[in-house]
Amino acid sequence: MTEASTETAGSRTILVVNGPNLNLLGTREPEKYGTSTLADVEQLAAEAAKAHGFTVECVQSNHEGVLLDVIHAARNKAAGIVINAGALTHTSVALRDALAAVQLPAVEVHITNVHQREEFRHHSYLSPVCAAVIVGAGVLGYKLAIDYLAEVL
Ligand code: CA2
Protein backbone atom coordinates (compact mmCIF):
# COMPACT_ATOMS: atom_id res chain seq x y z
CA MET A 1 0.00 0.00 0.00
CA THR A 2 1.40 3.43 -0.89
CA GLU A 3 1.70 6.14 1.72
CA ALA A 4 -0.98 8.21 -0.02
CA SER A 5 -3.52 5.42 -0.04
CA THR A 6 -3.18 4.85 3.69
CA GLU A 7 -4.18 8.45 4.37
CA THR A 8 -7.71 8.79 5.70
CA ALA A 9 -10.09 11.15 3.93
CA GLY A 10 -10.01 13.69 6.73
CA SER A 11 -6.33 13.73 7.39
CA ARG A 12 -5.99 17.41 6.34
CA THR A 13 -8.78 18.50 8.68
CA ILE A 14 -8.20 20.18 12.01
CA LEU A 15 -11.06 20.06 14.50
CA VAL A 16 -11.56 23.36 16.36
CA VAL A 17 -13.62 22.86 19.51
CA ASN A 18 -15.06 25.64 21.64
CA GLY A 19 -16.83 24.85 24.88
CA PRO A 20 -19.40 26.47 27.15
CA ASN A 21 -20.22 30.17 26.81
CA LEU A 22 -17.77 30.80 23.98
CA ASN A 23 -20.79 31.42 21.74
CA LEU A 24 -20.97 34.74 23.63
CA LEU A 25 -17.60 35.93 22.35
CA GLY A 26 -17.69 39.52 21.15
CA THR A 27 -21.06 40.19 22.75
CA ARG A 28 -20.16 40.44 26.47
CA GLU A 29 -17.10 41.28 28.59
CA PRO A 30 -15.01 42.68 25.71
CA GLU A 31 -12.43 43.94 28.23
CA LYS A 32 -11.71 40.30 29.09
CA TYR A 33 -12.37 38.36 25.91
CA GLY A 34 -12.00 41.02 23.19
CA THR A 35 -14.42 42.05 20.48
CA SER A 36 -14.04 39.16 18.02
CA THR A 37 -17.12 36.98 17.72
CA LEU A 38 -17.09 33.19 17.55
CA ALA A 39 -17.73 33.51 13.80
CA ASP A 40 -14.61 35.74 13.55
CA VAL A 41 -12.57 33.14 15.45
CA GLU A 42 -13.78 30.35 13.19
CA GLN A 43 -12.90 32.40 10.10
CA LEU A 44 -9.46 33.17 11.52
CA ALA A 45 -8.95 29.45 12.12
CA ALA A 46 -10.13 28.56 8.61
CA GLU A 47 -7.75 31.10 7.05
CA ALA A 48 -4.81 29.92 9.14
CA ALA A 49 -5.52 26.32 8.20
CA LYS A 50 -5.92 27.15 4.51
CA ALA A 51 -2.50 28.81 4.47
CA HIS A 52 -1.05 25.41 5.40
CA GLY A 53 -3.25 23.36 3.09
CA PHE A 54 -5.60 22.26 5.86
CA THR A 55 -9.30 22.75 6.42
CA VAL A 56 -11.10 23.17 9.72
CA GLU A 57 -14.21 21.70 11.23
CA CYS A 58 -15.47 24.07 13.90
CA VAL A 59 -17.80 23.05 16.71
CA GLN A 60 -19.05 25.03 19.70
CA SER A 61 -21.30 23.51 22.32
CA ASN A 62 -22.47 24.33 25.81
CA HIS A 63 -22.96 20.60 26.48
CA GLU A 64 -20.15 18.39 27.72
CA GLY A 65 -21.61 15.24 26.12
CA VAL A 66 -21.72 16.88 22.70
CA LEU A 67 -18.05 17.86 23.05
CA LEU A 68 -17.18 14.27 23.98
CA ASP A 69 -19.01 12.93 20.92
CA VAL A 70 -17.28 15.42 18.62
CA ILE A 71 -13.85 14.49 19.98
CA HIS A 72 -14.60 10.77 19.58
CA ALA A 73 -15.72 11.31 15.99
CA ALA A 74 -12.50 13.21 15.23
CA ARG A 75 -10.61 9.96 15.51
CA ASN A 76 -11.68 9.00 12.00
CA LYS A 77 -11.89 12.46 10.47
CA ALA A 78 -9.25 14.82 11.76
CA ALA A 79 -5.48 15.10 11.92
CA GLY A 80 -5.40 17.26 15.05
CA ILE A 81 -7.52 19.17 17.52
CA VAL A 82 -7.55 22.75 18.80
CA ILE A 83 -9.63 23.01 21.95
CA ASN A 84 -10.81 25.82 24.17
CA ALA A 85 -13.00 23.88 26.58
CA GLY A 86 -13.94 27.02 28.53
CA ALA A 87 -14.72 26.32 32.18
CA LEU A 88 -14.80 22.55 31.52
CA THR A 89 -11.01 22.82 31.30
CA HIS A 90 -10.95 23.09 35.08
CA THR A 91 -13.51 20.39 35.87
CA SER A 92 -13.75 17.69 33.22
CA VAL A 93 -11.92 14.40 33.62
CA ALA A 94 -14.23 13.09 30.86
CA LEU A 95 -12.88 15.56 28.28
CA ARG A 96 -9.33 14.69 29.27
CA ASP A 97 -10.08 10.97 28.83
CA ALA A 98 -11.66 11.62 25.42
CA LEU A 99 -8.62 13.59 24.22
CA ALA A 100 -6.29 10.89 25.49
CA ALA A 101 -8.37 8.16 23.85
CA VAL A 102 -8.39 9.59 20.33
CA GLN A 103 -4.60 9.93 20.28
CA LEU A 104 -4.55 12.97 18.01
CA PRO A 105 -2.21 15.89 18.64
CA ALA A 106 -4.23 18.51 20.50
CA VAL A 107 -3.53 22.12 21.41
CA GLU A 108 -5.30 23.70 24.38
CA VAL A 109 -6.11 27.37 23.86
CA HIS A 110 -7.32 30.00 26.30
CA ILE A 111 -8.05 33.54 25.18
CA THR A 112 -7.18 34.96 28.58
CA ASN A 113 -4.10 34.29 30.67
CA VAL A 114 -5.75 31.90 33.10
CA HIS A 115 -2.70 32.13 35.38
CA GLN A 116 -3.44 35.80 36.02
CA ARG A 117 -6.99 34.94 37.04
CA GLU A 118 -8.65 33.11 39.94
CA GLU A 119 -6.78 30.17 41.47
CA PHE A 120 -9.39 27.67 40.24
CA ARG A 121 -8.48 28.56 36.65
CA HIS A 122 -4.81 27.69 37.16
CA HIS A 123 -5.38 23.97 36.94
CA SER A 124 -6.29 22.28 33.68
CA TYR A 125 -7.32 18.64 33.41
CA LEU A 126 -6.53 18.84 29.69
CA SER A 127 -2.97 20.20 29.63
CA PRO A 128 -1.27 16.88 30.46
CA VAL A 129 -2.83 15.22 27.39
CA CYS A 130 -2.25 18.14 25.02
CA ALA A 131 0.87 18.61 22.93
CA ALA A 132 0.89 22.38 23.54
CA VAL A 133 -0.94 25.00 25.56
CA ILE A 134 -1.45 28.63 24.48
CA VAL A 135 -2.88 31.08 27.00
CA GLY A 136 -3.31 34.83 27.08
CA ALA A 137 -2.70 35.55 23.39
CA GLY A 138 -6.33 36.49 22.78
CA VAL A 139 -8.01 34.95 19.77
CA LEU A 140 -4.61 34.93 18.02
CA GLY A 141 -4.04 31.80 20.12
CA TYR A 142 -6.28 29.82 17.74
CA LYS A 143 -4.08 30.79 14.77
CA LEU A 144 -0.90 29.97 16.70
CA ALA A 145 -2.38 26.58 17.59
CA ILE A 146 -3.12 25.81 13.94
CA ASP A 147 0.35 27.00 12.85
CA TYR A 148 1.82 24.62 15.42
CA LEU A 149 -0.31 21.66 14.34
CA ALA A 150 0.48 22.28 10.67
CA GLU A 151 4.18 22.23 11.56
CA VAL A 152 4.10 18.94 13.48
CA LEU A 153 1.59 17.03 11.35
O1 CA2 B 1 -9.67 32.31 28.52
C1 CA2 B 1 -10.37 31.42 28.03
O2 CA2 B 1 -10.41 31.20 26.83
C2 CA2 B 1 -11.27 30.57 28.94
O3 CA2 B 1 -11.28 29.24 28.42
C3 CA2 B 1 -12.66 31.18 28.85
C4 CA2 B 1 -13.66 30.49 29.77
C5 CA2 B 1 -13.11 30.41 31.20
O4 CA2 B 1 -14.00 29.66 32.01
C6 CA2 B 1 -11.73 29.76 31.24
O5 CA2 B 1 -11.29 29.77 32.56
C7 CA2 B 1 -10.76 30.51 30.36
C8 CA2 B 1 -14.97 31.24 29.79
C9 CA2 B 1 -15.62 31.35 28.45
C10 CA2 B 1 -16.68 32.38 28.53
O6 CA2 B 1 -16.70 33.09 27.31
C11 CA2 B 1 -17.35 34.29 27.29
C12 CA2 B 1 -17.08 35.09 26.23
C13 CA2 B 1 -17.66 36.32 26.15
C14 CA2 B 1 -18.52 36.74 27.13
C15 CA2 B 1 -18.80 35.92 28.19
C16 CA2 B 1 -18.21 34.68 28.28
PDB file of C-alpha atoms and ligand atoms in Angstrom:
ATOM      1  CA  MET A   1       0.000   0.000   0.000  1.00  0.00           C
ATOM      2  CA  THR A   2       1.399   3.426  -0.887  1.00  0.00           C
ATOM      3  CA  GLU A   3       1.699   6.137   1.719  1.00  0.00           C
ATOM      4  CA  ALA A   4      -0.977   8.212  -0.022  1.00  0.00           C
ATOM      5  CA  SER A   5      -3.515   5.423  -0.040  1.00  0.00           C
ATOM      6  CA  THR A   6      -3.183   4.851   3.693  1.00  0.00           C
ATOM      7  CA  GLU A   7      -4.179   8.447   4.366  1.00  0.00           C
ATOM      8  CA  THR A   8      -7.712   8.795   5.703  1.00  0.00           C
ATOM      9  CA  ALA A   9     -10.094  11.150   3.928  1.00  0.00           C
ATOM     10  CA  GLY A  10     -10.014  13.695   6.731  1.00  0.00           C
ATOM     11  CA  SER A  11      -6.329  13.733   7.389  1.00  0.00           C
ATOM     12  CA  ARG A  12      -5.992  17.410   6.339  1.00  0.00           C
ATOM     13  CA  THR A  13      -8.777  18.501   8.675  1.00  0.00           C
ATOM     14  CA  ILE A  14      -8.196  20.184  12.011  1.00  0.00           C
ATOM     15  CA  LEU A  15     -11.058  20.061  14.501  1.00  0.00           C
ATOM     16  CA  VAL A  16     -11.559  23.360  16.361  1.00  0.00           C
ATOM     17  CA  VAL A  17     -13.623  22.861  19.507  1.00  0.00           C
ATOM     18  CA  ASN A  18     -15.059  25.639  21.642  1.00  0.00           C
ATOM     19  CA  GLY A  19     -16.834  24.854  24.884  1.00  0.00           C
ATOM     20  CA  PRO A  20     -19.401  26.475  27.152  1.00  0.00           C
ATOM     21  CA  ASN A  21     -20.222  30.169  26.806  1.00  0.00           C
ATOM     22  CA  LEU A  22     -17.768  30.802  23.982  1.00  0.00           C
ATOM     23  CA  ASN A  23     -20.789  31.420  21.739  1.00  0.00           C
ATOM     24  CA  LEU A  24     -20.971  34.735  23.635  1.00  0.00           C
ATOM     25  CA  LEU A  25     -17.598  35.935  22.347  1.00  0.00           C
ATOM     26  CA  GLY A  26     -17.687  39.520  21.147  1.00  0.00           C
ATOM     27  CA  THR A  27     -21.061  40.193  22.750  1.00  0.00           C
ATOM     28  CA  ARG A  28     -20.163  40.436  26.467  1.00  0.00           C
ATOM     29  CA  GLU A  29     -17.105  41.280  28.589  1.00  0.00           C
ATOM     30  CA  PRO A  30     -15.007  42.680  25.705  1.00  0.00           C
ATOM     31  CA  GLU A  31     -12.433  43.942  28.226  1.00  0.00           C
ATOM     32  CA  LYS A  32     -11.714  40.304  29.094  1.00  0.00           C
ATOM     33  CA  TYR A  33     -12.374  38.362  25.909  1.00  0.00           C
ATOM     34  CA  GLY A  34     -12.003  41.024  23.185  1.00  0.00           C
ATOM     35  CA  THR A  35     -14.421  42.046  20.477  1.00  0.00           C
ATOM     36  CA  SER A  36     -14.041  39.157  18.022  1.00  0.00           C
ATOM     37  CA  THR A  37     -17.120  36.982  17.718  1.00  0.00           C
ATOM     38  CA  LEU A  38     -17.094  33.194  17.547  1.00  0.00           C
ATOM     39  CA  ALA A  39     -17.726  33.509  13.796  1.00  0.00           C
ATOM     40  CA  ASP A  40     -14.614  35.736  13.553  1.00  0.00           C
ATOM     41  CA  VAL A  41     -12.572  33.138  15.449  1.00  0.00           C
ATOM     42  CA  GLU A  42     -13.784  30.350  13.185  1.00  0.00           C
ATOM     43  CA  GLN A  43     -12.900  32.404  10.103  1.00  0.00           C
ATOM     44  CA  LEU A  44      -9.455  33.175  11.525  1.00  0.00           C
ATOM     45  CA  ALA A  45      -8.951  29.449  12.121  1.00  0.00           C
ATOM     46  CA  ALA A  46     -10.132  28.564   8.611  1.00  0.00           C
ATOM     47  CA  GLU A  47      -7.751  31.103   7.048  1.00  0.00           C
ATOM     48  CA  ALA A  48      -4.812  29.925   9.144  1.00  0.00           C
ATOM     49  CA  ALA A  49      -5.521  26.317   8.196  1.00  0.00           C
ATOM     50  CA  LYS A  50      -5.919  27.151   4.505  1.00  0.00           C
ATOM     51  CA  ALA A  51      -2.501  28.812   4.472  1.00  0.00           C
ATOM     52  CA  HIS A  52      -1.048  25.408   5.401  1.00  0.00           C
ATOM     53  CA  GLY A  53      -3.250  23.357   3.094  1.00  0.00           C
ATOM     54  CA  PHE A  54      -5.601  22.256   5.864  1.00  0.00           C
ATOM     55  CA  THR A  55      -9.304  22.746   6.420  1.00  0.00           C
ATOM     56  CA  VAL A  56     -11.101  23.166   9.723  1.00  0.00           C
ATOM     57  CA  GLU A  57     -14.212  21.696  11.229  1.00  0.00           C
ATOM     58  CA  CYS A  58     -15.465  24.074  13.902  1.00  0.00           C
ATOM     59  CA  VAL A  59     -17.804  23.045  16.712  1.00  0.00           C
ATOM     60  CA  GLN A  60     -19.055  25.029  19.699  1.00  0.00           C
ATOM     61  CA  SER A  61     -21.299  23.508  22.320  1.00  0.00           C
ATOM     62  CA  ASN A  62     -22.475  24.328  25.807  1.00  0.00           C
ATOM     63  CA  HIS A  63     -22.960  20.600  26.476  1.00  0.00           C
ATOM     64  CA  GLU A  64     -20.146  18.392  27.715  1.00  0.00           C
ATOM     65  CA  GLY A  65     -21.607  15.239  26.125  1.00  0.00           C
ATOM     66  CA  VAL A  66     -21.721  16.885  22.696  1.00  0.00           C
ATOM     67  CA  LEU A  67     -18.053  17.856  23.046  1.00  0.00           C
ATOM     68  CA  LEU A  68     -17.178  14.268  23.982  1.00  0.00           C
ATOM     69  CA  ASP A  69     -19.012  12.934  20.917  1.00  0.00           C
ATOM     70  CA  VAL A  70     -17.277  15.425  18.624  1.00  0.00           C
ATOM     71  CA  ILE A  71     -13.851  14.486  19.982  1.00  0.00           C
ATOM     72  CA  HIS A  72     -14.604  10.767  19.585  1.00  0.00           C
ATOM     73  CA  ALA A  73     -15.723  11.313  15.990  1.00  0.00           C
ATOM     74  CA  ALA A  74     -12.500  13.214  15.228  1.00  0.00           C
ATOM     75  CA  ARG A  75     -10.608   9.959  15.505  1.00  0.00           C
ATOM     76  CA  ASN A  76     -11.678   8.999  12.003  1.00  0.00           C
ATOM     77  CA  LYS A  77     -11.894  12.460  10.470  1.00  0.00           C
ATOM     78  CA  ALA A  78      -9.246  14.818  11.765  1.00  0.00           C
ATOM     79  CA  ALA A  79      -5.483  15.104  11.923  1.00  0.00           C
ATOM     80  CA  GLY A  80      -5.403  17.259  15.049  1.00  0.00           C
ATOM     81  CA  ILE A  81      -7.520  19.175  17.522  1.00  0.00           C
ATOM     82  CA  VAL A  82      -7.549  22.753  18.797  1.00  0.00           C
ATOM     83  CA  ILE A  83      -9.633  23.008  21.948  1.00  0.00           C
ATOM     84  CA  ASN A  84     -10.806  25.818  24.169  1.00  0.00           C
ATOM     85  CA  ALA A  85     -12.995  23.880  26.582  1.00  0.00           C
ATOM     86  CA  GLY A  86     -13.937  27.016  28.532  1.00  0.00           C
ATOM     87  CA  ALA A  87     -14.716  26.321  32.179  1.00  0.00           C
ATOM     88  CA  LEU A  88     -14.799  22.546  31.516  1.00  0.00           C
ATOM     89  CA  THR A  89     -11.013  22.818  31.303  1.00  0.00           C
ATOM     90  CA  HIS A  90     -10.948  23.092  35.079  1.00  0.00           C
ATOM     91  CA  THR A  91     -13.509  20.387  35.866  1.00  0.00           C
ATOM     92  CA  SER A  92     -13.755  17.694  33.220  1.00  0.00           C
ATOM     93  CA  VAL A  93     -11.924  14.402  33.619  1.00  0.00           C
ATOM     94  CA  ALA A  94     -14.228  13.094  30.862  1.00  0.00           C
ATOM     95  CA  LEU A  95     -12.882  15.556  28.276  1.00  0.00           C
ATOM     96  CA  ARG A  96      -9.333  14.687  29.269  1.00  0.00           C
ATOM     97  CA  ASP A  97     -10.076  10.971  28.832  1.00  0.00           C
ATOM     98  CA  ALA A  98     -11.659  11.616  25.416  1.00  0.00           C
ATOM     99  CA  LEU A  99      -8.621  13.592  24.219  1.00  0.00           C
ATOM    100  CA  ALA A 100      -6.288  10.889  25.491  1.00  0.00           C
ATOM    101  CA  ALA A 101      -8.373   8.160  23.854  1.00  0.00           C
ATOM    102  CA  VAL A 102      -8.391   9.595  20.333  1.00  0.00           C
ATOM    103  CA  GLN A 103      -4.595   9.926  20.277  1.00  0.00           C
ATOM    104  CA  LEU A 104      -4.547  12.972  18.015  1.00  0.00           C
ATOM    105  CA  PRO A 105      -2.207  15.893  18.638  1.00  0.00           C
ATOM    106  CA  ALA A 106      -4.226  18.505  20.502  1.00  0.00           C
ATOM    107  CA  VAL A 107      -3.529  22.123  21.413  1.00  0.00           C
ATOM    108  CA  GLU A 108      -5.304  23.701  24.375  1.00  0.00           C
ATOM    109  CA  VAL A 109      -6.112  27.374  23.865  1.00  0.00           C
ATOM    110  CA  HIS A 110      -7.318  30.002  26.297  1.00  0.00           C
ATOM    111  CA  ILE A 111      -8.047  33.540  25.179  1.00  0.00           C
ATOM    112  CA  THR A 112      -7.181  34.959  28.578  1.00  0.00           C
ATOM    113  CA  ASN A 113      -4.103  34.289  30.669  1.00  0.00           C
ATOM    114  CA  VAL A 114      -5.752  31.897  33.097  1.00  0.00           C
ATOM    115  CA  HIS A 115      -2.702  32.129  35.375  1.00  0.00           C
ATOM    116  CA  GLN A 116      -3.442  35.801  36.023  1.00  0.00           C
ATOM    117  CA  ARG A 117      -6.992  34.941  37.038  1.00  0.00           C
ATOM    118  CA  GLU A 118      -8.650  33.113  39.937  1.00  0.00           C
ATOM    119  CA  GLU A 119      -6.776  30.174  41.472  1.00  0.00           C
ATOM    120  CA  PHE A 120      -9.394  27.669  40.243  1.00  0.00           C
ATOM    121  CA  ARG A 121      -8.481  28.556  36.648  1.00  0.00           C
ATOM    122  CA  HIS A 122      -4.811  27.694  37.165  1.00  0.00           C
ATOM    123  CA  HIS A 123      -5.379  23.972  36.944  1.00  0.00           C
ATOM    124  CA  SER A 124      -6.291  22.276  33.679  1.00  0.00           C
ATOM    125  CA  TYR A 125      -7.318  18.638  33.413  1.00  0.00           C
ATOM    126  CA  LEU A 126      -6.535  18.842  29.693  1.00  0.00           C
ATOM    127  CA  SER A 127      -2.968  20.197  29.629  1.00  0.00           C
ATOM    128  CA  PRO A 128      -1.269  16.875  30.462  1.00  0.00           C
ATOM    129  CA  VAL A 129      -2.835  15.215  27.393  1.00  0.00           C
ATOM    130  CA  CYS A 130      -2.252  18.144  25.016  1.00  0.00           C
ATOM    131  CA  ALA A 131       0.875  18.612  22.930  1.00  0.00           C
ATOM    132  CA  ALA A 132       0.892  22.375  23.538  1.00  0.00           C
ATOM    133  CA  VAL A 133      -0.945  25.005  25.558  1.00  0.00           C
ATOM    134  CA  ILE A 134      -1.448  28.627  24.477  1.00  0.00           C
ATOM    135  CA  VAL A 135      -2.877  31.078  26.998  1.00  0.00           C
ATOM    136  CA  GLY A 136      -3.307  34.832  27.076  1.00  0.00           C
ATOM    137  CA  ALA A 137      -2.697  35.552  23.388  1.00  0.00           C
ATOM    138  CA  GLY A 138      -6.328  36.495  22.783  1.00  0.00           C
ATOM    139  CA  VAL A 139      -8.010  34.955  19.771  1.00  0.00           C
ATOM    140  CA  LEU A 140      -4.611  34.930  18.023  1.00  0.00           C
ATOM    141  CA  GLY A 141      -4.040  31.803  20.118  1.00  0.00           C
ATOM    142  CA  TYR A 142      -6.283  29.818  17.741  1.00  0.00           C
ATOM    143  CA  LYS A 143      -4.081  30.791  14.771  1.00  0.00           C
ATOM    144  CA  LEU A 144      -0.903  29.966  16.698  1.00  0.00           C
ATOM    145  CA  ALA A 145      -2.376  26.576  17.589  1.00  0.00           C
ATOM    146  CA  ILE A 146      -3.117  25.805  13.942  1.00  0.00           C
ATOM    147  CA  ASP A 147       0.347  27.003  12.849  1.00  0.00           C
ATOM    148  CA  TYR A 148       1.817  24.620  15.423  1.00  0.00           C
ATOM    149  CA  LEU A 149      -0.308  21.658  14.344  1.00  0.00           C
ATOM    150  CA  ALA A 150       0.478  22.281  10.673  1.00  0.00           C
ATOM    151  CA  GLU A 151       4.176  22.226  11.564  1.00  0.00           C
ATOM    152  CA  VAL A 152       4.098  18.944  13.484  1.00  0.00           C
ATOM    153  CA  LEU A 153       1.587  17.033  11.350  1.00  0.00           C
TER     154      LEU A 153
HETATM  155  O1  CA2 B   1      -9.675  32.306  28.522  1.00  0.00           O
HETATM  156  C1  CA2 B   1     -10.371  31.418  28.029  1.00  0.00           C
HETATM  157  O2  CA2 B   1     -10.413  31.200  26.829  1.00  0.00           O
HETATM  158  C2  CA2 B   1     -11.269  30.573  28.937  1.00  0.00           C
HETATM  159  O3  CA2 B   1     -11.275  29.244  28.420  1.00  0.00           O
HETATM  160  C3  CA2 B   1     -12.656  31.181  28.851  1.00  0.00           C
HETATM  161  C4  CA2 B   1     -13.658  30.488  29.771  1.00  0.00           C
HETATM  162  C5  CA2 B   1     -13.114  30.407  31.201  1.00  0.00           C
HETATM  163  O4  CA2 B   1     -14.002  29.663  32.013  1.00  0.00           O
HETATM  164  C6  CA2 B   1     -11.734  29.757  31.239  1.00  0.00           C
HETATM  165  O5  CA2 B   1     -11.287  29.771  32.563  1.00  0.00           O
HETATM  166  C7  CA2 B   1     -10.760  30.513  30.362  1.00  0.00           C
HETATM  167  C8  CA2 B   1     -14.971  31.241  29.790  1.00  0.00           C
HETATM  168  C9  CA2 B   1     -15.618  31.349  28.448  1.00  0.00           C
HETATM  169  C10 CA2 B   1     -16.683  32.382  28.528  1.00  0.00           C
HETATM  170  O6  CA2 B   1     -16.701  33.094  27.310  1.00  0.00           O
HETATM  171  C11 CA2 B   1     -17.348  34.286  27.287  1.00  0.00           C
HETATM  172  C12 CA2 B   1     -17.079  35.093  26.226  1.00  0.00           C
HETATM  173  C13 CA2 B   1     -17.660  36.319  26.153  1.00  0.00           C
HETATM  174  C14 CA2 B   1     -18.520  36.735  27.131  1.00  0.00           C
HETATM  175  C15 CA2 B   1     -18.796  35.923  28.191  1.00  0.00           C
HETATM  176  C16 CA2 B   1     -18.213  34.677  28.277  1.00  0.00           C
END
